[in-house]
Amino acid sequence: MAASKKSSNIWLKVLGVLTVIVILSFIVYFLMMIPDYRLDFDGGPHWAPKTGIQVCNTFKIDNTIGKELTFSASIPDNISGVEYRVSYFKTFTWTGKTYQSSTGDKTVGGLTPEHTYYIQARYYRMNMMGRKVKGLWSSARPATVRNIHIANH
């Protein structure tokens, strides 16, 4: 009788320790979800507020060459470049192809004439480890590829 009571006390202690570990892991998980207090691996102090990258909403789309679209965006200070995403579908923009530019200007060729593409842009910067820290995608903007032969007649 005494042996079974002793083993049940050990199991209760183990269960209590496991419960505390699970509760603490949930607390740490939810603290990590707060955007201003994520761990900062850019060389700064841990639990320092992360500085976000602004959304690239001011980019220009030009279609004067035919089967090509030209994008341009001004790159602010502390930003390394801009990425453009060209998608065939409005609702599935994540299926688009991504193009990168460190100057802000990019020309994409080989597009289907008379079709509307959806373009998004986002800034990125390189951290101290040489990794790309990306901002959020802008809202999708439509651009129709004009056929140069139809435009000249």
Coordinates of C-alpha atoms in Angstrom, one line a residue:
M1 CA 0.0 0.0 0.0
A2 CA 2.8 2.4 0.9
A3 CA 4.7 1.7 -2.4
S4 CA 1.7 2.5 -4.6
K5 CA 1.0 5.7 -2.7
K6 CA 4.7 6.7 -3.1
S7 CA 4.6 6.0 -6.9
S8 CA 1.4 7.9 -7.3
N9 CA 3.0 11.0 -5.6
I10 CA 5.9 10.8 -8.0
W11 CA 3.6 10.7 -11.0
L12 CA 1.6 13.7 -9.6
K13 CA 4.9 15.6 -9.3
V14 CA 5.9 14.7 -12.9
L15 CA 2.5 15.8 -14.1
G16 CA 2.7 19.1 -12.2
V17 CA 6.2 19.8 -13.7
L18 CA 4.9 19.0 -17.2
T19 CA 1.9 21.2 -16.8
V20 CA 4.2 24.1 -15.7
I21 CA 6.4 23.6 -18.7
V22 CA 3.5 23.6 -21.1
I23 CA 2.1 26.8 -19.6
L24 CA 5.4 28.5 -19.8
S25 CA 5.9 27.5 -23.4
F26 CA 2.5 28.9 -24.3
I27 CA 3.4 32.2 -22.6
V28 CA 6.7 32.4 -24.4
Y29 CA 5.0 31.6 -27.7
F30 CA 2.4 34.3 -27.3
L31 CA 5.1 36.8 -26.3
M32 CA 7.0 36.0 -29.5
M33 CA 3.9 36.8 -31.5
I34 CA 3.9 40.5 -30.3
P35 CA 5.6 42.2 -33.2
D36 CA 7.5 44.8 -31.1
Y37 CA 9.2 42.3 -28.9
R38 CA 10.4 39.5 -31.2
L39 CA 14.0 38.5 -30.8
D40 CA 16.2 40.7 -32.9
F41 CA 19.0 38.7 -34.5
D42 CA 20.4 41.7 -36.4
G43 CA 23.1 42.2 -33.8
G44 CA 21.1 44.4 -31.5
P45 CA 20.1 43.6 -28.0
H46 CA 17.7 40.7 -27.5
W47 CA 14.0 41.7 -27.0
A48 CA 14.7 45.1 -28.6
P49 CA 11.9 46.6 -30.6
K50 CA 12.2 45.6 -34.3
T51 CA 12.1 48.5 -36.8
G52 CA 9.7 47.6 -39.6
I53 CA 10.3 48.2 -43.2
Q54 CA 7.7 50.5 -44.8
V55 CA 5.4 49.2 -47.5
C56 CA 6.3 50.2 -51.1
N57 CA 3.1 51.9 -52.2
T58 CA 4.6 54.5 -54.6
F59 CA 6.0 52.6 -57.6
K60 CA 5.4 53.4 -61.2
I61 CA 4.3 50.9 -64.0
D62 CA 5.1 51.7 -67.6
N63 CA 4.2 49.9 -70.8
T64 CA 5.6 51.6 -73.8
I65 CA 7.8 48.9 -75.4
G66 CA 5.2 46.2 -76.2
K67 CA 5.5 42.8 -74.5
E68 CA 7.4 44.3 -71.5
L69 CA 6.5 46.1 -68.3
T70 CA 8.8 48.5 -66.7
F71 CA 8.6 49.2 -62.9
S72 CA 10.4 52.0 -61.0
A73 CA 10.4 52.9 -57.4
S74 CA 12.5 55.3 -55.3
I75 CA 14.5 53.6 -52.7
P76 CA 14.7 55.4 -49.3
D77 CA 17.7 55.4 -47.0
N78 CA 18.5 52.2 -45.1
I79 CA 16.7 50.1 -47.8
S80 CA 18.8 47.9 -50.0
G81 CA 16.4 47.4 -52.9
V82 CA 12.9 46.5 -54.0
E83 CA 11.2 43.3 -55.1
Y84 CA 8.4 43.2 -57.7
R85 CA 5.9 40.3 -58.0
V86 CA 4.1 39.9 -61.4
S87 CA 1.1 37.7 -61.2
Y88 CA -1.3 36.4 -63.8
F89 CA -4.2 36.2 -61.3
K90 CA -5.6 38.9 -59.0
T91 CA -6.8 36.5 -56.2
F92 CA -3.6 34.3 -56.3
T93 CA -0.9 37.0 -56.4
W94 CA 1.4 34.6 -54.4
T95 CA 1.7 32.5 -57.6
G96 CA 3.5 35.3 -59.4
K97 CA 7.2 35.5 -60.3
T98 CA 9.4 37.7 -58.2
Y99 CA 12.0 40.1 -59.6
Q100 CA 14.6 41.9 -57.6
S101 CA 16.2 45.3 -58.2
S102 CA 18.8 47.1 -56.1
T103 CA 18.3 50.3 -58.1
G104 CA 14.5 50.4 -58.1
D105 CA 14.1 50.0 -61.8
K106 CA 13.2 46.7 -63.5
T107 CA 12.0 45.6 -66.9
V108 CA 10.1 42.3 -67.3
G109 CA 9.7 40.9 -70.8
G110 CA 8.0 38.0 -72.5
L111 CA 4.6 38.9 -71.3
T112 CA 1.3 38.0 -73.0
P113 CA -0.1 41.0 -75.0
E114 CA -3.5 42.2 -74.2
H115 CA -3.5 40.5 -70.8
T116 CA -3.8 42.2 -67.4
Y117 CA -1.1 41.4 -64.9
Y118 CA -1.2 42.2 -61.2
I119 CA 1.9 43.8 -59.8
Q120 CA 3.0 44.1 -56.1
A121 CA 6.2 45.6 -54.7
R122 CA 8.1 45.4 -51.4
Y123 CA 11.3 46.8 -50.0
Y124 CA 14.1 44.8 -48.5
R125 CA 17.3 45.5 -46.6
M126 CA 20.3 43.4 -45.9
N127 CA 21.0 42.8 -42.2
M128 CA 24.4 42.4 -40.5
M129 CA 24.5 38.7 -41.3
G130 CA 24.0 39.4 -45.0
R131 CA 20.4 38.0 -45.0
K132 CA 17.5 39.7 -46.7
V133 CA 14.9 41.3 -44.3
K134 CA 11.8 41.7 -46.3
G135 CA 8.9 44.1 -45.9
L136 CA 5.2 43.5 -46.6
W137 CA 3.8 43.3 -50.1
S138 CA 1.9 46.3 -51.4
S139 CA -1.6 45.9 -52.6
A140 CA -1.9 44.5 -56.2
R141 CA -2.1 47.0 -59.0
P142 CA -3.4 46.0 -62.4
A143 CA -1.4 46.6 -65.6
T144 CA -2.5 45.6 -69.1
V145 CA 0.2 44.7 -71.6
R146 CA -0.5 46.6 -74.8
N147 CA 0.4 45.1 -78.1
I148 CA 2.7 47.6 -79.9
H149 CA 1.4 46.5 -83.3
I150 CA -2.2 47.2 -82.5
A151 CA -1.3 50.6 -81.0
N152 CA 0.6 51.7 -84.2
H153 CA -2.3 51.0 -86.6

